XYZ file of C-alpha atoms in Angstrom:
418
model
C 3.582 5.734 0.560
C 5.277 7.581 3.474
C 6.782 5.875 6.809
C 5.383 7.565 10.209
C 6.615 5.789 13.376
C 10.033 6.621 15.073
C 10.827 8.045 18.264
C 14.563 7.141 17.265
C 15.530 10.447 15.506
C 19.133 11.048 14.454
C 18.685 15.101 15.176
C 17.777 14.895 18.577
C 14.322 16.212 17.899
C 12.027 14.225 20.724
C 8.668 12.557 19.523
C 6.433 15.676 19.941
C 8.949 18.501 19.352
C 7.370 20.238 16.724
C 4.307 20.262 17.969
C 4.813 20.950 21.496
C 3.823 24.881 21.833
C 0.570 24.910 18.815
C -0.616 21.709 20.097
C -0.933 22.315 24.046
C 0.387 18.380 24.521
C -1.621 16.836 26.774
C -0.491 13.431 28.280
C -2.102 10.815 29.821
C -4.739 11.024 32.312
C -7.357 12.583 30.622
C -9.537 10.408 28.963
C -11.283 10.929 25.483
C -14.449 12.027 24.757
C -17.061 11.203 22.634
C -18.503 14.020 20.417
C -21.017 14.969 22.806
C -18.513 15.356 25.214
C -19.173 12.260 27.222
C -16.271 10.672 28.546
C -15.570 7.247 26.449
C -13.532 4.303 28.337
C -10.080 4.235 27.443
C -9.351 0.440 25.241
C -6.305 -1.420 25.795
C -3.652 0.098 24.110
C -1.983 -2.211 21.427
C 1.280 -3.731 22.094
C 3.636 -1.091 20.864
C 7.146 -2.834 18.288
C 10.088 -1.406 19.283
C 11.910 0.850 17.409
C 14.802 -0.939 15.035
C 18.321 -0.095 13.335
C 15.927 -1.287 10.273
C 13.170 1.323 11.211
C 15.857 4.152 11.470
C 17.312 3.430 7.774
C 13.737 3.528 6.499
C 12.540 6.938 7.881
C 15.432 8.327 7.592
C 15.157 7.028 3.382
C 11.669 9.260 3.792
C 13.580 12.305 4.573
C 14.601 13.120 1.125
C 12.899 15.704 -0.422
C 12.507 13.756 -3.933
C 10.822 10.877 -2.408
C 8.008 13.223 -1.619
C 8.393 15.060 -4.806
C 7.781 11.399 -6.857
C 4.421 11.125 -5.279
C 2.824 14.275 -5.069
C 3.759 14.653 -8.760
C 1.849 11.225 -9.218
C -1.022 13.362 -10.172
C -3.530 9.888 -10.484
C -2.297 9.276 -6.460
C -3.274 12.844 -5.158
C -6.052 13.715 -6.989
C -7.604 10.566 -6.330
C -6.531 11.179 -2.635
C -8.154 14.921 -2.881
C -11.158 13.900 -4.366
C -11.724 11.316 -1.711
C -11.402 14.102 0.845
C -13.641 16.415 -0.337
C -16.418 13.372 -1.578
C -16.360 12.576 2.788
C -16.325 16.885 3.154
C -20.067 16.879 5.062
C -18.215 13.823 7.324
C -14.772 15.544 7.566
C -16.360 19.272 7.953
C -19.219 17.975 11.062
C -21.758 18.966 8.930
C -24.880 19.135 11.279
C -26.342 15.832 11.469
C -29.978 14.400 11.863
C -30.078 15.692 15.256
C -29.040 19.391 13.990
C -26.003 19.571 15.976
C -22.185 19.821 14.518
C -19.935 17.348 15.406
C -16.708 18.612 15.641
C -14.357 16.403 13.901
C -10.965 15.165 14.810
C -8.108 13.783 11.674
C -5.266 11.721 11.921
C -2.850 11.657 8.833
C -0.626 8.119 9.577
C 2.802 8.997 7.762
C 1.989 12.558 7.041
C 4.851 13.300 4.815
C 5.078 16.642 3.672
C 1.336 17.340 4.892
C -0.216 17.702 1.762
C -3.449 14.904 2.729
C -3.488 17.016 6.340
C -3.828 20.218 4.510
C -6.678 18.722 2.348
C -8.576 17.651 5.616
C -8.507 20.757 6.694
C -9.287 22.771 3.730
C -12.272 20.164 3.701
C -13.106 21.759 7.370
C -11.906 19.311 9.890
C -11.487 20.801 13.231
C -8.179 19.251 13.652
C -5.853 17.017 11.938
C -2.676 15.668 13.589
C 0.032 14.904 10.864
C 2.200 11.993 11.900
C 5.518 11.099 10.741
C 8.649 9.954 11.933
C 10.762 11.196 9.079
C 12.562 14.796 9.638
C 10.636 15.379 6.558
C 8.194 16.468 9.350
C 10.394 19.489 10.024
C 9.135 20.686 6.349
C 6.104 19.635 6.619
C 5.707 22.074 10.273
C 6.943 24.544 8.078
C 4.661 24.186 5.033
C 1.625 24.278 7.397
C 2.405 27.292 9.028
C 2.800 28.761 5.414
C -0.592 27.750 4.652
C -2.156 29.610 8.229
C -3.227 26.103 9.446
C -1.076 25.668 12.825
C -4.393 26.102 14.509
C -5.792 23.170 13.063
C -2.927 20.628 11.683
C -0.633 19.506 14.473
C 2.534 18.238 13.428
C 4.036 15.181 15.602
C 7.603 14.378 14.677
C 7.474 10.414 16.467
C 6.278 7.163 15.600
C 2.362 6.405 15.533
C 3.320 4.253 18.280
C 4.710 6.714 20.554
C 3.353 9.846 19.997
C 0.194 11.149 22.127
C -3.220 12.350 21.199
C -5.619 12.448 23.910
C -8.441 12.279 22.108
C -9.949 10.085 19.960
C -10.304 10.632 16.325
C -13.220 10.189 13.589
C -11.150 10.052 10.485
C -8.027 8.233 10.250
C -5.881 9.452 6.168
C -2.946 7.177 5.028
C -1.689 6.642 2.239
C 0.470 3.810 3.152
C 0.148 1.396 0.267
C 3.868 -0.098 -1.085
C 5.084 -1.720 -3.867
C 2.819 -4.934 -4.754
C 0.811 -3.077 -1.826
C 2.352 -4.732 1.124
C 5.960 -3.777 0.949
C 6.902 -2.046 3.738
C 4.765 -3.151 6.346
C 3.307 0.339 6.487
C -0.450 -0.736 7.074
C 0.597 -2.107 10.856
C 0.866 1.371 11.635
C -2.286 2.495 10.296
C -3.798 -0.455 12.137
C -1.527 0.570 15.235
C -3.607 3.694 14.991
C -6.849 2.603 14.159
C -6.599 0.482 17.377
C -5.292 3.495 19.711
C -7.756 6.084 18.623
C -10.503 5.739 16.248
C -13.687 6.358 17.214
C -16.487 3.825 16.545
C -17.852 4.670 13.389
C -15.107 5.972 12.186
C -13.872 6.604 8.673
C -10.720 5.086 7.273
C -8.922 6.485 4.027
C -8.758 4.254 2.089
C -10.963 1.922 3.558
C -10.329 -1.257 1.451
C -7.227 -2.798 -0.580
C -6.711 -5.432 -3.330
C -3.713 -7.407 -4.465
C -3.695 -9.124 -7.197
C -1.604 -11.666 -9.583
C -1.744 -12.564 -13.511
C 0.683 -14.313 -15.949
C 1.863 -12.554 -18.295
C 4.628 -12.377 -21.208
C 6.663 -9.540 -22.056
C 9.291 -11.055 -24.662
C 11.388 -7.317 -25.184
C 12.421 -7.307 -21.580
C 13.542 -11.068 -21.783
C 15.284 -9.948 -25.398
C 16.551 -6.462 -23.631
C 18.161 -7.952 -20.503
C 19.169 -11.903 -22.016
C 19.006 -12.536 -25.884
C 21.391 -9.145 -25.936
C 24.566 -11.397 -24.852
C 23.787 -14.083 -27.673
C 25.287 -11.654 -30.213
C 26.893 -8.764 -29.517
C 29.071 -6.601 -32.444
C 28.944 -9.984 -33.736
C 31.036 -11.516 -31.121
C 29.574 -14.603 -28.921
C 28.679 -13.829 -25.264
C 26.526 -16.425 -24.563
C 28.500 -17.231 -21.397
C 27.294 -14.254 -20.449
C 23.584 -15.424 -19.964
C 23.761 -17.311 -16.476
C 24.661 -14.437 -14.613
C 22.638 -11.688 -16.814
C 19.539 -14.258 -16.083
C 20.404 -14.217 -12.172
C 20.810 -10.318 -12.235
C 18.011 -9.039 -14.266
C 15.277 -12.021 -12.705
C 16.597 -12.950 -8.867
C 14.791 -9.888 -7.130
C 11.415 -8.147 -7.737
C 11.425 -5.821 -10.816
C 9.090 -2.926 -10.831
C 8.161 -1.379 -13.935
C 5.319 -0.828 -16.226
C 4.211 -3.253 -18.140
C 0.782 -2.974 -20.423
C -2.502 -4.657 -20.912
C -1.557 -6.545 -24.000
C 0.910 -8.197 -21.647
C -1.039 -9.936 -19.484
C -2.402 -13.120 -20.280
C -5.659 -13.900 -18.238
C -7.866 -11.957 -16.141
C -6.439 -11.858 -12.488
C -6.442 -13.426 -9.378
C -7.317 -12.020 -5.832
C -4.168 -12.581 -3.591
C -5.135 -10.622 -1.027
C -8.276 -8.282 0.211
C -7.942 -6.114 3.187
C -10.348 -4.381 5.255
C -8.902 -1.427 6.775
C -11.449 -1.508 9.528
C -11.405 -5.071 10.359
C -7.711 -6.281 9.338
C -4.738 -7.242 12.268
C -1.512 -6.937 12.267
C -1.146 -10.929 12.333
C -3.063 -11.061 9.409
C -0.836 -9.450 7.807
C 2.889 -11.129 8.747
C 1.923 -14.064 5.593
C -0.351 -13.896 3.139
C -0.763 -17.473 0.879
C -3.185 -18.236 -2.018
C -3.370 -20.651 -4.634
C -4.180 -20.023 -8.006
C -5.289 -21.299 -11.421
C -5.065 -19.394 -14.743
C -6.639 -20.954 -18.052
C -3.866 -18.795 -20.906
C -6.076 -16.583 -23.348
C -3.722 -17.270 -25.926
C -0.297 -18.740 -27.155
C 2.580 -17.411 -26.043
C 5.448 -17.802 -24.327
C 5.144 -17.192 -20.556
C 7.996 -15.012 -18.470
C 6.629 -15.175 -14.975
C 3.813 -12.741 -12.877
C 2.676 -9.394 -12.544
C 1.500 -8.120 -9.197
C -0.458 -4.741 -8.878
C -2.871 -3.098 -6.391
C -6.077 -0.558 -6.225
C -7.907 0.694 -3.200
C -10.890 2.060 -2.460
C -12.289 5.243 -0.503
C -15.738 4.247 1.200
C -16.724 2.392 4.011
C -16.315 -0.765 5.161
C -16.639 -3.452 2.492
C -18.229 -6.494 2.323
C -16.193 -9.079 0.916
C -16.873 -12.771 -0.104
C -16.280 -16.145 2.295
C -13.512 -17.147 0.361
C -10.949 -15.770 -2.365
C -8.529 -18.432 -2.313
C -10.845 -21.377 -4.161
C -8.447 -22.449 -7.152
C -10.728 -21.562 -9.855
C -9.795 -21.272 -13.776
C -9.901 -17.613 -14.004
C -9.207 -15.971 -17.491
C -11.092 -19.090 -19.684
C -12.799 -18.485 -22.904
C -16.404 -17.871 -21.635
C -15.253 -15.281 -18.584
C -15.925 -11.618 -19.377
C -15.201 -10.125 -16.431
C -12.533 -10.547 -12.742
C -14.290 -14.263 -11.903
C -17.376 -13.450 -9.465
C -15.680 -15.349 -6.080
C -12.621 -13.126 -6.926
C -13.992 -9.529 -6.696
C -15.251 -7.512 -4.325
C -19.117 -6.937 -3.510
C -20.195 -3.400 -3.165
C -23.805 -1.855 -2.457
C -22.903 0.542 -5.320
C -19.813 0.894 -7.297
C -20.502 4.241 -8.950
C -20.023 5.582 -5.290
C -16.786 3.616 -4.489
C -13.676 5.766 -5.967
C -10.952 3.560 -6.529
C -7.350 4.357 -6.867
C -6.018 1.869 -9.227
C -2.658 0.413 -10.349
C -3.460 -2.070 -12.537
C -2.012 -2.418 -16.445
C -4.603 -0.840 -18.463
C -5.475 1.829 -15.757
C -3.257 5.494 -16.432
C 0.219 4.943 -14.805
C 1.204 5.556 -11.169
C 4.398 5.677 -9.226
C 3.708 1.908 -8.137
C 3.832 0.900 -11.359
C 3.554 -2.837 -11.584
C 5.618 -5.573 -9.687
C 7.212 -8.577 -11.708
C 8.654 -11.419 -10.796
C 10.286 -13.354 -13.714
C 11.344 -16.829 -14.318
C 14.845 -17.601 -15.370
C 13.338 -19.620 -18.469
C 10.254 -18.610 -20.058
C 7.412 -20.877 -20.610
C 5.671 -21.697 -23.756
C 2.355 -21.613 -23.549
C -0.584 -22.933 -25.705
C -4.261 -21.315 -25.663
C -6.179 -22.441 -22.664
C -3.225 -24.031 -20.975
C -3.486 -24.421 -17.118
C -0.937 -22.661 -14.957
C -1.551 -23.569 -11.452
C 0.218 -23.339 -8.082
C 0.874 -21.015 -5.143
C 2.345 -17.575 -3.778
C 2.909 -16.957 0.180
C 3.734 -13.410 1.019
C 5.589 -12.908 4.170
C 7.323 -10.281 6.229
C 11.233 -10.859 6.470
C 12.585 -12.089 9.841
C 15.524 -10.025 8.751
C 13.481 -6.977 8.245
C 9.469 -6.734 8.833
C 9.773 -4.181 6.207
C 11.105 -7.001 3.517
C 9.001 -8.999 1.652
C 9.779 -12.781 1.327
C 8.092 -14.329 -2.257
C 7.863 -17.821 -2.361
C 5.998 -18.666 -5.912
C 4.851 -21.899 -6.707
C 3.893 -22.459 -10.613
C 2.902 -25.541 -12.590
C 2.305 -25.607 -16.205
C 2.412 -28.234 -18.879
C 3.612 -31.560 -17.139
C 6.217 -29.045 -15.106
C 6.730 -28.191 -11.817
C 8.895 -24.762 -10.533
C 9.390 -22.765 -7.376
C 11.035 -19.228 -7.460
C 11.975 -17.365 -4.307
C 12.717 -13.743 -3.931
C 12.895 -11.132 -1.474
C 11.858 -7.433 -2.441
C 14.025 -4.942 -0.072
């Protein structure tokens, strides 16, 4: 994931520096037009969130060159991103279309980073992209483009999606804004924030579709790495140690990779998100409740959290995904029905996935551990609740309140993931 929105930039660079001369800026007044050149009425333009102290730290994190390094290298994130390009190519390029003329069409990349997705839209033929980020990474990313011979065609904006201009609308909107246990970050209000400003109707969204999700699952070596390590140590007891190595190694989030053989029943839908339908509201708390039936005995150490997305177009999802059904019993070979997502054809969805027994990513997984493990029995019910939430602190925080039930016992854990 890479931020895009500032105007507040620590160099002095203004929102649309970069891209003042190759872009021919035009502001206001002009209205957009559709593709056959007909002028289209200008919406309401979305309430714009002001800039923060909190929004300056976090761009200015983006600005490190190793950041960006991390995720291109995640081969399974851009190839995945590449291929989805290039499977949309007739859209992106304007092939000619039933009525034999080419549409000429128009890219937005939300957090551009160091360009790399804008450089794929155009090599896939789009007629323009504008790459937006409010990191100075942008500065690079300027640079990289006119490396590549593509200042005619990618315009960089140094600014916040919020700020910057583009008097035009768009027909493809590129972002690969996804966080940790997808939502940290708050990143998707800006796709939405652009989605809402400029998107034509219909429009395509990259991705167009995300799902959360939640299992139990037990991973005894990291309790034994990070706890049982102070019960004996050189043969001296450091027991008294445990309290505080509990609160240390379990308070917060921990992302790391974890496997399949870790997780103990098939998974629950926390969250599904339709990139062309979702608000930013929508988006400030997310709560579900759950119920797991355990696939086997074992000793339970708290819940993993991972992610995939998909590149298509808008999805049809089912009424409900929060009914608290036993997912994960005996006689369930698959995700539970009311917990996936319907699609006209998955062979043409491709899906960037995070999950445990998918090939690793830079998102790894997202645990959140209990303090005290719980034992388990096959076919035990572990039942309660999770509510997501944007920090009042920080928007960009996550706030985990988990609710979890299991064998006559009640718990809560809360945690924030900064």
């Amino acid at each position: 994931m890479v931020p895009m929105n500032s105007s507040c930039n620590s160099n002095g660079y203004s929102p649309h520096s970069l891209a003042a001369k190759p872009l021919r800026q035009r502001r206001g007044g002009r209205r957009s037009r559709d593709r056959d050149g007909v002028a289209l009425p200008r919406a309401a333009e979305p309430e714009r969130r002001p800039c923060t102290e909190f929004d300056m730290a976090y761009f200015q994190s983006y600005s490190h060159v190793g950041i960006h390094e991390e995720m291109i290298k995640d081969r399974v994130r851009t190839e995945t991103y590449k291929s989805a390009i290039m499977q949309h190519q007739s859209f992106i390029a304007g092939k000619p279309n039933p009525r034999d003329r080419p549409d000429r069409i128009v890219v937005v990349d939300v957090g551009c980073g160091t360009g790399i997705l804008s450089i794929f839209c155009a090599q896939a033929g789009a007629k323009r992209v504008y790459a937006v980020d409010a990191s100075e990474i942008a500065i690079q990313a300027n640079e990289v483009v006119k490396a590549n011979n593509l200042s005619d065609r990618v315009i960089v904006l140094h600014g916040r999606v919020e700020d910057v201009e583009i008097d035009e609308g768009v027909d493809v909107i590129v972002s690969e804004w996804m966080g940790y246990m997808l939502l940290y970050e708050s990143m998707l209000g800006s796709v939405i924030t652009a989605r809402d400003r400029w998107l034509k109707p219909g429009g395509l969204i990259l991705p167009s579709s995300a799902t959360l999700y939640m299992a139990p699952v037990t991973h005894s070596d990291r309790y034994k790495e990070s706890i049982d390590f102070w019960r004996n140590v050189y043969g001296i007891d450091m027991s008294a140690m445990v309290p505080l190595a509990k609160q240390c190694a379990f308070e917060e989030p921990s992302v790391e990779t974890i496997s399949g053989e870790n997780v103990l029943t098939w998974p629950h839908v926390v969250k599904q998100v339709d990139c062309y339908t979702v608000t930013i509201q929508e988006l400030e708390s997310v709560t579900t409740r759950y119920r797991f039936c355990s696939m086997m005995r074992a000793p339970l150490h708290g819940f993993a959290f991972w992610f995939d997305v998909e590149f298509s177009g808008p999805t049809i999802f089912p009424t409900s995904s929060d009914s608290p059904l036993c997912v994960g019993s005996s006689n369930d070979n698959s995700i539970d029905g009311s917990h996936r997502k319907k699609r006209a054809n998955p062979n043409e969805a491709l899906v960037l996935s995070t999950a445990p027994e998918d090939p690793p990513t830079h998102w790894q997984q997202t645990l959140i551990y209990f303090y005290d493990p719980v034992e388990l029995e096959q076919d035990q019910i572990i039942e309660g609740s999770v509510t997501l939430s944007q920090s009042k602190e920080n928007p960009r925080f996550m706030n985990i309140h988990l609710e979890y039930a299991s064998g006559g016992r009640a718990f809560v854990k809360e945690s924030v993931m900064r």
